C-alpha cells in the first residue's frame, strides 16, 4: 500500500553517492576553495539526479560540525515539544501504524538559536539553488526554485518506529527536491534498522537502501519518481529534512486550495 504524504538495498548502485565533501569545508575561509567545493557539489548533484533521481553525499559537514548539529538537535528534543508526525493525506491525523516518528519545525532561530543548523541549511541552499540556476542542468532546469520549507527535525524513537511507503509530494504542492541530513553515530543497520528504502521509478525500478549514517545527506526528487519508506528503527534515529519549492507549482497548489475552501 502506498500512502501519499504531503508533508516529507536490495539492489544498490555504487555510483549514487560520493564522499569527501567535508574536506573543502575545512577551508571555508578560503573563498576559492569554497567556490570549487560548491561547483563540484553542484556537478555531482545534477549528474546523480539526472541519472538516478537520488544523490547521496557522505562526510558532508565533517565530524566537528556534524556533532554540533547533533548537539543542537538533542537540545531541541530535550527542551521543545516534539509532536507526532501526521499523515496529511489522512486529514492531518496521527496514524502510528503508518508513521510513528516525532517531529518539530525550526528555522534555526526559533524555538532556540541553533547556529549549526543554520549553517547546515545554508550549505544545502547553496547547492540546490545554484544547481537550479546553472546552464545545462537537465531535469532540474524545468523548475524555478525560489524557496524551501523550514527544517523538519525528526526522531524515530526506536521500538520499531517506522514510516510506510509513501510519496512526499503526490499532489503537486510545489516540493521538488527532498534533502535529508542524518545524525546517527555508530549506526549498524543490521541491528538498528531504520534504513531509508527508495523504490525508484527510474532505472528500471531499482530499489536502493540508504542507511541513516552520521554526516550523510541525501537528495532526491520529491514526487512519484521516488516512493520510499523508513524501515523499523530499533533505537533513536535522528534526521533533518527540508523540501525545495518550485514557485509556479506552489502558486498553482495554493490557488487550488483557495478554490476548494
Tab-separated table of N, CA and C in Angstrom, residues 3 13 20 37 49 55 60 86 92 100 102 123 146 156 176 178 195 198 216 224 228 230 235 240 243 252 258:
chain	number	residue	atom	x	y	z
A	3	UNK	N	1.077	5.106	0.765
A	3	UNK	CA	0.441	6.219	1.464
A	3	UNK	C	1.030	7.491	0.912
A	13	UNK	N	23.281	0.680	-6.135
A	13	UNK	CA	24.132	1.188	-7.197
A	13	UNK	C	25.281	1.932	-6.555
A	20	UNK	N	33.717	12.801	0.880
A	20	UNK	CA	34.800	13.761	0.986
A	20	UNK	C	34.419	15.210	0.845
A	37	UNK	N	34.476	23.785	-4.083
A	37	UNK	CA	33.630	22.795	-3.413
A	37	UNK	C	32.192	22.898	-3.896
A	49	UNK	N	21.069	13.251	-9.872
A	49	UNK	CA	19.627	13.411	-10.017
A	49	UNK	C	19.177	13.042	-11.425
A	55	UNK	N	20.783	11.366	-4.932
A	55	UNK	CA	22.202	11.670	-4.747
A	55	UNK	C	22.528	11.576	-3.262
A	60	UNK	N	29.517	15.106	4.913
A	60	UNK	CA	29.051	16.377	4.343
A	60	UNK	C	29.593	17.580	5.095
A	86	UNK	N	2.345	13.593	11.241
A	86	UNK	CA	0.982	13.462	10.744
A	86	UNK	C	0.962	12.964	9.307
A	92	UNK	N	-4.418	14.951	8.110
A	92	UNK	CA	-3.537	15.519	9.111
A	92	UNK	C	-3.594	14.808	10.436
A	100	UNK	N	5.338	6.720	12.663
A	100	UNK	CA	5.477	6.774	14.126
A	100	UNK	C	6.693	7.579	14.575
A	102	UNK	N	8.510	11.346	15.654
A	102	UNK	CA	8.186	12.559	16.397
A	102	UNK	C	8.940	13.704	15.721
A	123	UNK	N	24.355	25.644	3.562
A	123	UNK	CA	25.092	24.867	2.570
A	123	UNK	C	24.156	24.117	1.633
A	146	UNK	N	12.456	28.822	-5.726
A	146	UNK	CA	12.611	30.146	-5.130
A	146	UNK	C	12.538	30.112	-3.605
A	156	UNK	N	12.870	9.100	15.157
A	156	UNK	CA	12.190	7.810	15.283
A	156	UNK	C	12.694	7.213	16.593
A	176	UNK	N	9.924	19.980	-4.839
A	176	UNK	CA	10.655	19.409	-5.975
A	176	UNK	C	11.743	18.464	-5.508
A	178	UNK	N	13.773	16.795	-2.129
A	178	UNK	CA	13.868	16.493	-0.703
A	178	UNK	C	15.335	16.368	-0.333
A	195	UNK	N	16.751	2.037	7.958
A	195	UNK	CA	17.222	2.475	6.641
A	195	UNK	C	16.092	3.127	5.854
A	198	UNK	N	14.203	3.257	-0.985
A	198	UNK	CA	13.656	4.022	-2.098
A	198	UNK	C	13.306	3.079	-3.238
A	216	UNK	N	25.748	12.049	6.738
A	216	UNK	CA	25.344	11.700	5.368
A	216	UNK	C	24.146	12.556	4.988
A	224	UNK	N	6.458	11.429	-7.514
A	224	UNK	CA	6.200	9.996	-7.647
A	224	UNK	C	7.353	9.213	-8.251
A	228	UNK	N	9.096	5.907	-1.134
A	228	UNK	CA	10.117	5.466	-0.189
A	228	UNK	C	9.478	5.154	1.160
A	230	UNK	N	10.664	4.387	5.583
A	230	UNK	CA	11.667	4.246	6.627
A	230	UNK	C	11.396	2.913	7.311
A	235	UNK	N	16.450	1.791	17.621
A	235	UNK	CA	16.987	2.743	18.590
A	235	UNK	C	16.750	4.136	18.040
A	240	UNK	N	17.327	15.588	9.765
A	240	UNK	CA	16.839	16.942	9.482
A	240	UNK	C	16.476	16.981	8.001
A	243	UNK	N	12.507	20.697	2.180
A	243	UNK	CA	11.989	20.493	0.830
A	243	UNK	C	12.142	21.796	0.052
A	252	UNK	N	0.184	27.434	-8.003
A	252	UNK	CA	-0.999	26.737	-8.521
A	252	UNK	C	-1.662	25.899	-7.430
A	258	UNK	N	-7.388	27.440	-2.269
A	258	UNK	CA	-8.308	28.549	-2.019
A	258	UNK	C	-9.684	28.278	-2.654
